[in-house]
Coordinates of C-alpha atoms and ligand atoms in Angstrom, one line a residue:
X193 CA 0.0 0.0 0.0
X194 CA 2.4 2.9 -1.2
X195 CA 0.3 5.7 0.4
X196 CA 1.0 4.5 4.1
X197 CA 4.4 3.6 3.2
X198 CA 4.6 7.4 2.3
X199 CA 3.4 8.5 5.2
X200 CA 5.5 5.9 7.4
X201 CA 8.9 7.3 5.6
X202 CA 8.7 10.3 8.1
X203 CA 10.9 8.9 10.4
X204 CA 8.4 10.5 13.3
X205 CA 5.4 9.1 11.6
X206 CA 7.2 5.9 12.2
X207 CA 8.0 6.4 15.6
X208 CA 5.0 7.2 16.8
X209 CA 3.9 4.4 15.1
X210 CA 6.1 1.5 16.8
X211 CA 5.6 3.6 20.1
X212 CA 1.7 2.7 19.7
X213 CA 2.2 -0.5 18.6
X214 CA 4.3 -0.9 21.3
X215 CA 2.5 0.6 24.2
X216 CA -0.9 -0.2 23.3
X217 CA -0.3 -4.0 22.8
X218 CA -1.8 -6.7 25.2
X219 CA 0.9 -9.0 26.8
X220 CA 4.3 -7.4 27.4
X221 CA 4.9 -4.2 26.7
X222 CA 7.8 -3.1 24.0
X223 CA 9.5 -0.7 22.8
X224 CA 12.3 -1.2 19.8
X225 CA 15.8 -0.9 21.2
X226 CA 16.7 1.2 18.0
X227 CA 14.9 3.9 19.6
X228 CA 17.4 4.0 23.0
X229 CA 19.9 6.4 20.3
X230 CA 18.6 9.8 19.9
X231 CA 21.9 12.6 20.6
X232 CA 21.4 12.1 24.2
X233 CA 20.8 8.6 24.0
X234 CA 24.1 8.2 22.2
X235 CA 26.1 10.6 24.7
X236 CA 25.0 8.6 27.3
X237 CA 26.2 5.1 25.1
X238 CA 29.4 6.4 24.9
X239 CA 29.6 7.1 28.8
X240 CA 28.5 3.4 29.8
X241 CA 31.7 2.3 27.4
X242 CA 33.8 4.0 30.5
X243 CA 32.1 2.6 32.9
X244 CA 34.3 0.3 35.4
X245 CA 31.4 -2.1 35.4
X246 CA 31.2 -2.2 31.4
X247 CA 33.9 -4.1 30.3
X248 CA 32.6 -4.8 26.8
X249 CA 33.6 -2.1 24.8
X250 CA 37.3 -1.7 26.3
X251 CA 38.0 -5.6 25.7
X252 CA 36.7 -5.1 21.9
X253 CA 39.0 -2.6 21.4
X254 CA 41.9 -4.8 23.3
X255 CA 41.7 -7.8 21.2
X256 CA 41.7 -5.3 17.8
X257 CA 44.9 -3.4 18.7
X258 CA 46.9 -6.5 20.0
X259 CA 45.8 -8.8 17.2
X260 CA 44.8 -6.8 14.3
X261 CA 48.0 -8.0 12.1
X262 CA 47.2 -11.5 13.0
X263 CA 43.5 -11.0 11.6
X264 CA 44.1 -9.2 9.0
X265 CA 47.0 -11.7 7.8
X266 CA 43.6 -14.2 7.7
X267 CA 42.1 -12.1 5.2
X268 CA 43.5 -12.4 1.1
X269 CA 43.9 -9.6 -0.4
X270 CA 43.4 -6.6 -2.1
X271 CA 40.5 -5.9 0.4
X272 CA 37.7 -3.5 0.2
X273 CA 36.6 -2.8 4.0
X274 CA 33.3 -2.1 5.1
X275 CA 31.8 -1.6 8.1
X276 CA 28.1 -2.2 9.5
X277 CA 27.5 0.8 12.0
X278 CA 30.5 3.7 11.4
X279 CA 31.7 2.2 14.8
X280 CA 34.2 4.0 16.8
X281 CA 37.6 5.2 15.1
X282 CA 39.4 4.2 18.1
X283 CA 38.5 0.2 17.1
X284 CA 38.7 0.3 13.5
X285 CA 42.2 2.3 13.4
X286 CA 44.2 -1.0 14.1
X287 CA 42.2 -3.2 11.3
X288 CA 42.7 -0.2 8.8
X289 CA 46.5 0.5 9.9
X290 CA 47.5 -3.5 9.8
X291 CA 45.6 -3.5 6.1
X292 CA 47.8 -0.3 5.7
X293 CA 51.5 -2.2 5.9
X294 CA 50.5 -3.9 3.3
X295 CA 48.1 -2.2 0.0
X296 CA 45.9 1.4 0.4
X297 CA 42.9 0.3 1.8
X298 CA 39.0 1.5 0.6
X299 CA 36.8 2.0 3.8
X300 CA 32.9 2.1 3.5
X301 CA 31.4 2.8 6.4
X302 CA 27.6 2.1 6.3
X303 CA 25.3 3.8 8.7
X304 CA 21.9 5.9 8.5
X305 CA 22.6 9.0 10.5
X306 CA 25.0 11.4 8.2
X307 CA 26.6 12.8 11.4
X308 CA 27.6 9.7 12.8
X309 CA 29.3 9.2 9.0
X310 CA 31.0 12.7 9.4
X311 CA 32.4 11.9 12.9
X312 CA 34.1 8.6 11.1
X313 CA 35.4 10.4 8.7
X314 CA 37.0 13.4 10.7
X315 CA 38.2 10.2 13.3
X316 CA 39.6 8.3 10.9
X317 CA 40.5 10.9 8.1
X318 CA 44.2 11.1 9.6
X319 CA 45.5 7.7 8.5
X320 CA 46.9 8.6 5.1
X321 CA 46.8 4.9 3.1
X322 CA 43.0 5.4 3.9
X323 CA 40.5 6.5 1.1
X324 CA 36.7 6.6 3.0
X325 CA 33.7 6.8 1.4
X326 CA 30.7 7.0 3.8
X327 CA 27.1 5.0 2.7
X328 CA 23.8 6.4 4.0
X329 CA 21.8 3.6 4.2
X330 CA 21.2 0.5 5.9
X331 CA 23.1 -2.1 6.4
X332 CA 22.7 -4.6 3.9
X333 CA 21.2 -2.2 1.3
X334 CA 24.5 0.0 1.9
X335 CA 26.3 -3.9 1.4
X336 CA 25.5 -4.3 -1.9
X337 CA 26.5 -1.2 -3.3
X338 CA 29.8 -1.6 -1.6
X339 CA 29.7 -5.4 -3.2
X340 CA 29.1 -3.6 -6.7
X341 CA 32.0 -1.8 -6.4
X342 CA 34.5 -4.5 -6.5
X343 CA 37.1 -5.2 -9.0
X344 CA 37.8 -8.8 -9.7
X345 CA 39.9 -10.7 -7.4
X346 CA 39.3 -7.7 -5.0
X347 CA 37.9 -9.4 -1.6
X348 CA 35.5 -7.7 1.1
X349 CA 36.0 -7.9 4.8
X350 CA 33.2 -6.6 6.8
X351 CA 33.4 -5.2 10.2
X352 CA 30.4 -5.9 12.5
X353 CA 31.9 -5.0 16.0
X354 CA 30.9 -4.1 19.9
X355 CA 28.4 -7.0 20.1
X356 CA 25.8 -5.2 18.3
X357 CA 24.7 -8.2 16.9
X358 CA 23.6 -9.3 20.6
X359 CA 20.7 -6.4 20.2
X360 CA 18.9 -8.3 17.3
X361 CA 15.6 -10.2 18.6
X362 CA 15.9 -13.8 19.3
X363 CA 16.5 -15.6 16.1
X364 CA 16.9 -12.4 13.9
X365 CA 20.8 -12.4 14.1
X366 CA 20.9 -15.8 12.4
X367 CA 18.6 -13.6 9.5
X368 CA 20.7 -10.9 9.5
X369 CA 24.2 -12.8 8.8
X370 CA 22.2 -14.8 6.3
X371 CA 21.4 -11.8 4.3
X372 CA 24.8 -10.5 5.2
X373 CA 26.0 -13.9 3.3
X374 CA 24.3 -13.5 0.5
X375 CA 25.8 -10.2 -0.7
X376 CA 28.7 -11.9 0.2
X377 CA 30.8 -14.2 -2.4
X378 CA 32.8 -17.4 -1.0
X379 CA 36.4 -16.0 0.0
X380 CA 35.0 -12.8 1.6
X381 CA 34.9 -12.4 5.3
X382 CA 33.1 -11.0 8.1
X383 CA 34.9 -9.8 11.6
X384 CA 32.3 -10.3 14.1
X385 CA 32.3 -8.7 18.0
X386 CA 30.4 -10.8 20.3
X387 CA 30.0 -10.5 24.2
X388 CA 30.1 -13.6 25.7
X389 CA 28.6 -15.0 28.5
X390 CA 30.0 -14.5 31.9
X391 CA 29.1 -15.2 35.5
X392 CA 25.4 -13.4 36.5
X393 CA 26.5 -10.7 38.8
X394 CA 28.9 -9.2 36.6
X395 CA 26.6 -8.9 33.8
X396 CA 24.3 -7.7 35.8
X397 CA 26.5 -4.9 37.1
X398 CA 27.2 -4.2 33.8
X399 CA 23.6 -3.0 33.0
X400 CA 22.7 -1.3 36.1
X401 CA 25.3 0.4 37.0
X402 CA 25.9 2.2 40.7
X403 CA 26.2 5.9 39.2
X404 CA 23.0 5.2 37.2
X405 CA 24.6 6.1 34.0
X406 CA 22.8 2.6 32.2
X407 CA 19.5 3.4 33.9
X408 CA 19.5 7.4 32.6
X409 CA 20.2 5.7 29.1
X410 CA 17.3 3.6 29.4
X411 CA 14.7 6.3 30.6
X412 CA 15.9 8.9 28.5
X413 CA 13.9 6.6 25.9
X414 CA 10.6 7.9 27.6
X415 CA 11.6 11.2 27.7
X416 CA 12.4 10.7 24.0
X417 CA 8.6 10.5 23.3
X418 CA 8.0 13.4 25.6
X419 CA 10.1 15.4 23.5
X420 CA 9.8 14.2 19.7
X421 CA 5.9 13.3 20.5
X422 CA 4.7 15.4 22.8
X423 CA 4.4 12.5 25.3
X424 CA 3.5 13.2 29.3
X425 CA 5.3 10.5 30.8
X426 CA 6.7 11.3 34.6
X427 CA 10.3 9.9 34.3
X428 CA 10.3 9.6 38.3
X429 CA 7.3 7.4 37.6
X430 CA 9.4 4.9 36.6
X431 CA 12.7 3.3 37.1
X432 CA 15.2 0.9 34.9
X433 CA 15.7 -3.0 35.4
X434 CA 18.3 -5.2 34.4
X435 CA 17.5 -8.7 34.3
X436 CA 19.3 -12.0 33.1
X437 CA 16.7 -14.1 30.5
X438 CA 18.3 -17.6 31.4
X439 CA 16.0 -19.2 29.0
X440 CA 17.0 -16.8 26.3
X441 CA 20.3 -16.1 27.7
X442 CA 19.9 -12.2 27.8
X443 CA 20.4 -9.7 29.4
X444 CA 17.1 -7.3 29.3
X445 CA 16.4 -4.2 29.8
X446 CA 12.9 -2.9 30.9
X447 CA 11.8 0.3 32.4
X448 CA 9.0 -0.4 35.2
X449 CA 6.2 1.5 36.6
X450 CA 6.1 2.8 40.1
X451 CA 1.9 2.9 40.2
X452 CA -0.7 2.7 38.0
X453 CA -0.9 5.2 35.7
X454 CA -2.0 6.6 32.5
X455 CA 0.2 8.4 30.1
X456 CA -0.9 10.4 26.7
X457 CA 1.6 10.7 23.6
X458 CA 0.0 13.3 21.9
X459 CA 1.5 13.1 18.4
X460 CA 0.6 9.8 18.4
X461 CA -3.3 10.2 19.2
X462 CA -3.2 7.6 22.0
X463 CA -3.2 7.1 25.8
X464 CA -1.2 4.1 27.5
X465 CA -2.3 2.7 31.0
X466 CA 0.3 1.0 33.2
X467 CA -0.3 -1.4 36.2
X468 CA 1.5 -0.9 39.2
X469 CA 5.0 -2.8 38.8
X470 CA 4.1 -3.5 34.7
X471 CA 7.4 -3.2 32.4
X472 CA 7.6 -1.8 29.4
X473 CA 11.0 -4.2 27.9
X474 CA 13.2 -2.0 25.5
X475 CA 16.3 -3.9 24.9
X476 CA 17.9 -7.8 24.9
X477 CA 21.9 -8.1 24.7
X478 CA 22.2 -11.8 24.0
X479 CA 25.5 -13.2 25.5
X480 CA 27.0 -15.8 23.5
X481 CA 29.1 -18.9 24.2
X482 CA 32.1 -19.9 21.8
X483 CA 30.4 -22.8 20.3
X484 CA 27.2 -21.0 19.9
X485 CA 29.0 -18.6 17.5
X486 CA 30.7 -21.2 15.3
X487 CA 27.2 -23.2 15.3
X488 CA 25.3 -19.8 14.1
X489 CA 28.3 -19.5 11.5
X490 CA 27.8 -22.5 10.0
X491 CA 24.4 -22.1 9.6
X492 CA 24.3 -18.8 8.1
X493 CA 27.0 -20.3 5.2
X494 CA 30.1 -19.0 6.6
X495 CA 33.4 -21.1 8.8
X496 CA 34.8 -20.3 11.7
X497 CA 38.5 -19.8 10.5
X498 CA 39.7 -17.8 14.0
X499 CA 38.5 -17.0 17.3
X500 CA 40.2 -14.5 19.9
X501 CA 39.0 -13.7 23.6
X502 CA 39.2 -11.1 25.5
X503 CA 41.8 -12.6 29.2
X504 CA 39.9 -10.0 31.4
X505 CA 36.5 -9.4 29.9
X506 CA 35.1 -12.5 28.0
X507 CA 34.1 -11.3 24.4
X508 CA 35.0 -12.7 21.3
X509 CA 36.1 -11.8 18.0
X510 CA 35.3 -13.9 15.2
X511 CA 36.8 -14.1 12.0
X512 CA 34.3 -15.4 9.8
X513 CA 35.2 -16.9 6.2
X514 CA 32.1 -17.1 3.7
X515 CA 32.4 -20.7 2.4
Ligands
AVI652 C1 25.3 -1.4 21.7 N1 25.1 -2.7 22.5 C2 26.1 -3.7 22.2 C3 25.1 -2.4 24.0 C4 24.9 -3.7 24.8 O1 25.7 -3.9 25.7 O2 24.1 -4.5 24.5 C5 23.9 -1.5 24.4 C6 23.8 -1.3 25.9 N2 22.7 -1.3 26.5 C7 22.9 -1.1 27.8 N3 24.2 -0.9 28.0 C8 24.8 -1.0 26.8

């Protein structure tokens, strides 16, 4: 129906649109984790990767800079690079600079918000074997033009790091790397950040943190709607919760009402009534094992060729080689 896909390509049309959909169903409530990264969403992301507690990002970025050469000597070349999610310089600078000692290296960085592209480039802009070329799209569309541009023999290695693959629904990561494959042609690989699973308290710690930092990330998602669609929720009405999914193996996220309680979104032409104690969930970071990872591989049409893991934060990056 093309005229409410029009209307649903305003990206606030759409939110207020998965905001209903998510508030106003019966069962648990939800709200799409996507959502979580407005500006202040994402200043307070990059916070929670300082955090003592959060161990994740720091050991992602440990295993790149000591073992960058090692991966990338995994990887044939010449080698167009392209990452899912323009990612953090500070990770991607080893991968580029080990490609570096050996041929200039293309990087397309693939990611929907033009600023986040800008910041890559004015991170990254300083290594000089290094031609960038930002994509504004998503990820797998922005995939296959980078695919197109190949010359033969040229091979693609694709960066997918800091576990975001851990924030797909249960069952959609093995979608995602399927599509992934597809654009994909045997030889090519994918270098893949996953958290692993750890001991319950510390992942716990990890998302509900003692300075609040995770629960002001989680809440600022309300205030999101207050302030993009005209929303009246009472932030001190509610308060974050972390909690371990054994039978799903996640960590989730969930932000829970204090008392019962109705809350309009304006823009959105609806009210939303809350129990006492009812959650709304709006996020699941899956924690993997090692063997999990090869299995999901395998399944998805790529082999495991290497694995390395973090010695003080378990988290593993995978080299993946599409067979
Ligand atoms: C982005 N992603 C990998 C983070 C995670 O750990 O799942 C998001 C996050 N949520 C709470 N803290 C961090």
């Amino acid at each position: 129906m093309a005229a409410s896909a029009n209307v649903l390509s305003d990206p606030v049309t759409q939110f207020a649109a998965d905001v209903h959909a998510g508030l106003c169903r019966k069962g648990q409530k939800e709200l799409p984790s996507k959502y979580l990264y407005d500006p202040l969403g994402f200043a307070l992301f990059e916070v929670i990767t300082q955090l003592p507690e959060y161990g994740l990002t720091r050991a992602d970025e440990r295993l790149l800079r000591r073992h960058a050469k090692e991966m990338v000597k995994n990887v044939p070349g010449p080698t167009l690079v392209s990452e899912l999610g323009s990612g953090s310089g500070r990770k991607t600078r080893w991968i580029l600079g080990a490609l570096c000692e050996r041929e200039p290296v293309s990087y397309y960085p693939i990611e929907l918000s033009r600023a986040a592209l800008a910041s890559c480039e004015s991170q990254l802009g300083d290594i000089g074997c290094v031609s960038i070329v930002g994509v504004e799209r998503e990820y797998v569309d922005g995939l296959r033009e980078v695919a197109a541009l190949r010359t033969d023999g040229a091979r693609l290695l694709v960066l997918f790091l800091g576990s975001t693959i851990g924030n797909f629904d249960s069952g959609a990561d093995a979608r995602f790397l399927s599509e992934v494959r597809s654009v994909l042609t045997p030889g090519d690989s994918l270098l893949l950040g996953t958290d692993l699973l750890k001991p319950i308290e510390r992942m716990l710690e990890a998302y509900d943190d003692p300075l609040g930092v995770t629960a002001a990330f989680n809440l600022n998602l309300l205030g999101r709607i207050n302030r993009e669609l005209d929303g009246n929720f009472d932030l001190r009405q509610f308060e974050h919760v972390a909690r371990f999914n054994e039978a799903t193996g996640s960590i989730e996220m969930h932000v829970r009402s204090k008392r019962r309680q109705v809350v309009n979104v304006r823009r959105g032409g609806f009210a939303a009534t809350f129990a006492a104690g009812e959650t709304v969930w709006t996020e699941s970071s899956h924690k993997y094992t090692r063997q999990e990872i090869a299995k999901l591989a395998v399944s998805c049409g790529f082999r495991t060729e290497a694995q390395w893991v973090d010695d003080e934060w378990p988290f593993a990056e995978n080299l993946l080689l599409a067979v």
